[in-house]
């Protein structure tokens, strides 16, 4: 078993998850990456070049049994899970009246149930170790809502409720549970917006710019390495909320 700490990151192939994996690797953590569609071979090479180990698993965290197998694979690789970062998430945007039932169900399944699945399975091992940090990626949309994203907002608000409840349940065993609520961050998810749409959003951000995935990653590392902070939601949003 490695003497280094280990972190399991879901949805880590690109965007915020990728930045999180690299940031933790730079901090000396062994990295276990979950991804769903984008092959992270280049990322794995970058992480190993830092001098830490990196393992991968492809699958859908909304699948309860896959999530269980994913946690077991990380335990088999490193003998522990010091940090769990639930980043996997999707969008299926539409106005409420045009939103299909399957698109509501899919977003809730991935963003909220996927987080539940991972927290449930990983906390079992953290409880035995009497230590651990769980960091859930929510969104400012889960706090203030957003037209055209009722499914996404509901899922991310649910992540906040899950975070606060799990924090109270697990605190007595030395496990912290916190959430990050990113605002407008430069990722593939926001890259599909038109310039006009981006300008409208930027006008409401006091810092007048989009955030970078690396800035969210720094917040994740902050939570991971502060064992007296739990049940909190940190907005990384340039002052938007």
Short mmCIF file of C-alpha atoms in Angstrom, two decimals, residues 4-241:
data_model
loop_
_atom_site.label_atom_id
_atom_site.label_comp_id
_atom_site.label_asym_id
_atom_site.label_seq_id
_atom_site.Cartn_x
_atom_site.Cartn_y
_atom_site.Cartn_z
CA UNK A 4 0.72 8.59 -0.30
CA UNK A 5 -2.88 9.65 0.18
CA UNK A 6 -5.38 8.59 -2.45
CA UNK A 7 -8.26 10.41 -4.12
CA UNK A 8 -11.10 8.99 -6.19
CA UNK A 9 -12.49 11.48 -8.72
CA UNK A 10 -15.62 10.80 -10.77
CA UNK A 11 -16.14 12.38 -14.16
CA UNK A 12 -12.42 13.17 -14.27
CA UNK A 13 -11.62 12.94 -17.98
CA UNK A 14 -12.17 16.61 -18.75
CA UNK A 15 -13.22 19.98 -17.42
CA UNK A 16 -13.36 20.44 -13.65
CA UNK A 17 -12.71 16.76 -12.94
CA UNK A 18 -9.55 16.77 -15.01
CA UNK A 19 -8.27 19.90 -13.26
CA UNK A 20 -9.07 18.35 -9.87
CA UNK A 21 -7.15 15.17 -10.71
CA UNK A 22 -4.09 17.16 -11.80
CA UNK A 23 -4.20 19.45 -8.77
CA UNK A 24 -4.30 16.54 -6.34
CA UNK A 25 -1.53 14.77 -8.23
CA UNK A 26 0.63 17.88 -7.84
CA UNK A 27 -0.17 17.78 -4.13
CA UNK A 28 1.18 14.22 -3.92
CA UNK A 29 -1.98 12.12 -4.03
CA UNK A 30 -2.39 8.85 -5.93
CA UNK A 31 -5.30 9.33 -8.33
CA UNK A 32 -8.13 6.96 -9.22
CA UNK A 33 -10.09 8.30 -12.18
CA UNK A 34 -13.64 7.42 -13.19
CA UNK A 35 -14.79 8.43 -16.65
CA UNK A 36 -17.79 7.68 -18.82
CA UNK A 37 -16.99 8.42 -22.46
CA UNK A 38 -13.80 10.46 -22.97
CA UNK A 39 -10.68 8.28 -22.81
CA UNK A 40 -8.24 9.92 -20.33
CA UNK A 41 -4.99 8.35 -21.60
CA UNK A 42 -3.23 11.71 -21.96
CA UNK A 43 -4.35 12.77 -18.49
CA UNK A 44 -3.02 9.53 -16.99
CA UNK A 45 0.38 10.22 -18.56
CA UNK A 46 0.39 13.76 -17.15
CA UNK A 47 -0.44 12.50 -13.68
CA UNK A 48 2.20 9.76 -13.69
CA UNK A 49 4.77 12.28 -14.91
CA UNK A 50 4.26 14.13 -11.61
CA UNK A 51 5.49 11.05 -9.78
CA UNK A 52 2.28 9.56 -8.38
CA UNK A 53 0.20 6.57 -9.44
CA UNK A 54 -2.97 6.77 -11.52
CA UNK A 55 -5.63 4.13 -12.17
CA UNK A 56 -8.80 4.40 -14.25
CA UNK A 57 -12.27 2.89 -14.48
CA UNK A 58 -14.91 3.48 -17.14
CA UNK A 59 -18.57 3.38 -16.13
CA UNK A 60 -21.73 5.19 -15.08
CA UNK A 61 -21.89 6.24 -11.42
CA UNK A 62 -25.70 6.32 -11.57
CA UNK A 63 -25.48 2.51 -11.63
CA UNK A 64 -25.50 1.47 -7.95
CA UNK A 65 -23.52 -1.72 -8.52
CA UNK A 66 -20.94 -0.06 -10.77
CA UNK A 67 -20.38 2.61 -8.10
CA UNK A 68 -19.81 -0.16 -5.57
CA UNK A 69 -17.31 -1.86 -7.90
CA UNK A 70 -15.57 1.47 -8.53
CA UNK A 71 -15.01 2.03 -4.83
CA UNK A 72 -13.74 -1.54 -4.44
CA UNK A 73 -11.33 -1.05 -7.34
CA UNK A 74 -9.86 2.02 -5.66
CA UNK A 75 -9.56 0.13 -2.37
CA UNK A 76 -7.86 -2.77 -4.15
CA UNK A 77 -5.42 -0.36 -5.81
CA UNK A 78 -4.49 1.79 -2.82
CA UNK A 79 -5.90 0.10 0.27
CA UNK A 80 -7.80 3.26 1.21
CA UNK A 81 -9.80 6.20 -0.05
CA UNK A 82 -8.64 9.35 1.69
CA UNK A 83 -10.68 11.69 -0.50
CA UNK A 84 -13.76 11.17 -2.66
CA UNK A 85 -14.69 13.87 -5.17
CA UNK A 86 -18.09 13.50 -6.81
CA UNK A 87 -17.78 15.52 -9.97
CA UNK A 88 -19.60 13.43 -12.58
CA UNK A 89 -22.51 15.41 -13.98
CA UNK A 90 -24.56 16.06 -17.09
CA UNK A 91 -27.05 18.60 -18.42
CA UNK A 92 -30.17 18.15 -20.54
CA UNK A 93 -31.47 21.72 -20.67
CA UNK A 94 -34.93 22.79 -21.76
CA UNK A 95 -37.74 25.00 -20.52
CA UNK A 96 -40.01 23.27 -18.03
CA UNK A 97 -42.90 22.73 -20.45
CA UNK A 98 -40.56 21.29 -23.08
CA UNK A 99 -38.54 19.11 -20.73
CA UNK A 100 -38.90 15.40 -21.43
CA UNK A 101 -39.41 13.00 -18.56
CA UNK A 102 -36.40 10.94 -19.60
CA UNK A 103 -34.17 14.03 -19.57
CA UNK A 104 -35.31 14.90 -16.05
CA UNK A 105 -34.73 11.33 -14.87
CA UNK A 106 -31.32 11.07 -16.52
CA UNK A 107 -29.96 14.27 -14.96
CA UNK A 108 -31.27 13.35 -11.51
CA UNK A 109 -29.84 9.83 -11.86
CA UNK A 110 -26.35 10.98 -12.82
CA UNK A 111 -25.96 14.13 -10.74
CA UNK A 112 -27.83 13.25 -7.57
CA UNK A 113 -28.21 9.47 -7.38
CA UNK A 114 -24.66 9.04 -8.67
CA UNK A 115 -23.42 11.19 -5.79
CA UNK A 116 -25.51 9.18 -3.33
CA UNK A 117 -24.17 5.91 -4.73
CA UNK A 118 -20.56 6.99 -4.34
CA UNK A 119 -20.98 8.50 -0.87
CA UNK A 120 -22.78 5.40 0.38
CA UNK A 121 -20.18 2.95 -0.86
CA UNK A 122 -17.05 4.99 -0.06
CA UNK A 123 -18.17 6.07 3.41
CA UNK A 124 -18.31 2.41 4.45
CA UNK A 125 -14.51 2.24 4.19
CA UNK A 126 -13.96 5.73 5.55
CA UNK A 127 -15.97 4.81 8.63
CA UNK A 128 -13.64 1.89 9.29
CA UNK A 129 -10.63 4.18 8.86
CA UNK A 130 -12.26 6.88 11.02
CA UNK A 131 -11.12 9.51 8.54
CA UNK A 132 -11.84 10.81 5.07
CA UNK A 133 -13.00 13.79 3.07
CA UNK A 134 -15.94 13.80 0.68
CA UNK A 135 -16.33 16.72 -1.70
CA UNK A 136 -19.44 16.98 -3.85
CA UNK A 137 -19.57 19.27 -6.88
CA UNK A 138 -22.88 21.12 -6.87
CA UNK A 139 -23.56 24.40 -8.72
CA UNK A 140 -24.70 27.95 -8.04
CA UNK A 141 -27.75 26.91 -10.08
CA UNK A 142 -28.65 24.59 -7.20
CA UNK A 143 -28.76 27.65 -4.93
CA UNK A 144 -30.49 30.30 -7.05
CA UNK A 145 -32.09 28.28 -9.88
CA UNK A 146 -31.89 29.02 -13.59
CA UNK A 147 -34.53 29.21 -16.30
CA UNK A 148 -34.26 26.25 -18.64
CA UNK A 149 -32.48 24.08 -16.08
CA UNK A 150 -35.14 22.84 -13.67
CA UNK A 151 -33.75 19.30 -13.85
CA UNK A 152 -30.14 20.40 -13.37
CA UNK A 153 -31.02 22.86 -10.60
CA UNK A 154 -33.06 20.22 -8.78
CA UNK A 155 -30.21 17.72 -8.99
CA UNK A 156 -27.61 20.18 -7.73
CA UNK A 157 -29.86 21.47 -4.93
CA UNK A 158 -30.29 17.83 -3.94
CA UNK A 159 -26.52 17.43 -3.80
CA UNK A 160 -26.36 20.29 -1.29
CA UNK A 161 -29.02 18.69 0.90
CA UNK A 162 -27.24 15.34 0.69
CA UNK A 163 -23.95 17.02 1.61
CA UNK A 164 -25.30 18.73 4.70
CA UNK A 165 -27.09 15.62 5.95
CA UNK A 166 -24.16 13.27 5.31
CA UNK A 167 -21.85 15.74 7.07
CA UNK A 168 -23.92 15.46 10.24
CA UNK A 169 -24.07 11.66 10.05
CA UNK A 170 -20.37 11.08 9.41
CA UNK A 171 -18.72 13.81 11.49
CA UNK A 172 -18.44 11.72 14.65
CA UNK A 173 -16.09 9.35 12.81
CA UNK A 174 -13.77 12.06 11.54
CA UNK A 175 -15.22 12.25 8.03
CA UNK A 176 -15.88 15.65 6.46
CA UNK A 177 -18.46 16.24 3.74
CA UNK A 178 -18.53 19.52 1.85
CA UNK A 179 -19.78 20.88 -1.47
CA UNK A 180 -18.41 23.24 -4.08
CA UNK A 181 -20.86 25.34 -6.08
CA UNK A 182 -19.09 26.51 -9.24
CA UNK A 183 -20.46 29.44 -11.19
CA UNK A 184 -19.67 30.14 -14.83
CA UNK A 185 -16.56 28.03 -15.46
CA UNK A 186 -14.72 27.57 -18.78
CA UNK A 187 -15.53 23.94 -19.66
CA UNK A 188 -17.03 21.97 -22.56
CA UNK A 189 -20.39 22.28 -20.80
CA UNK A 190 -20.33 26.08 -21.02
CA UNK A 191 -18.44 26.14 -24.31
CA UNK A 192 -21.63 25.41 -26.26
CA UNK A 193 -23.09 28.82 -25.32
CA UNK A 194 -23.15 31.61 -27.89
CA UNK A 195 -21.11 34.79 -27.35
CA UNK A 196 -24.32 36.69 -26.65
CA UNK A 197 -25.33 34.16 -23.98
CA UNK A 198 -21.86 34.34 -22.41
CA UNK A 199 -21.94 38.13 -22.35
CA UNK A 200 -25.28 38.15 -20.52
CA UNK A 201 -23.83 35.82 -17.88
CA UNK A 202 -20.58 37.75 -17.54
CA UNK A 203 -22.51 40.97 -16.97
CA UNK A 204 -23.86 39.48 -13.72
CA UNK A 205 -20.44 38.41 -12.43
CA UNK A 206 -18.71 41.06 -10.28
CA UNK A 207 -15.27 39.84 -11.35
CA UNK A 208 -16.39 40.14 -15.00
CA UNK A 209 -14.82 36.89 -16.18
CA UNK A 210 -15.44 33.19 -16.31
CA UNK A 211 -13.75 30.96 -13.79
CA UNK A 212 -11.12 28.38 -14.62
CA UNK A 213 -11.39 24.67 -13.75
CA UNK A 214 -8.13 25.02 -11.83
CA UNK A 215 -9.78 27.52 -9.48
CA UNK A 216 -12.45 24.97 -8.61
CA UNK A 217 -9.73 22.34 -8.15
CA UNK A 218 -7.98 24.54 -5.58
CA UNK A 219 -11.23 24.74 -3.61
CA UNK A 220 -11.46 20.94 -3.63
CA UNK A 221 -7.94 20.61 -2.26
CA UNK A 222 -8.75 23.23 0.39
CA UNK A 223 -11.64 21.12 1.68
CA UNK A 224 -9.61 17.91 1.50
CA UNK A 225 -6.87 19.30 3.69
CA UNK A 226 -9.01 21.10 6.29
CA UNK A 227 -10.37 18.45 8.68
CA UNK A 228 -12.31 20.96 10.82
CA UNK A 229 -14.56 22.16 8.00
CA UNK A 230 -17.68 20.14 7.22
CA UNK A 231 -21.23 20.64 5.98
CA UNK A 232 -20.26 23.73 3.99
CA UNK A 233 -21.03 24.96 0.47
CA UNK A 234 -18.33 27.09 -1.13
CA UNK A 235 -19.35 29.16 -4.15
CA UNK A 236 -16.54 29.50 -6.68
CA UNK A 237 -18.34 31.97 -8.87
CA UNK A 238 -16.59 35.34 -9.07
CA UNK A 239 -19.18 36.83 -6.76
CA UNK A 240 -22.18 35.82 -8.89
CA UNK A 241 -24.23 34.56 -5.92
#
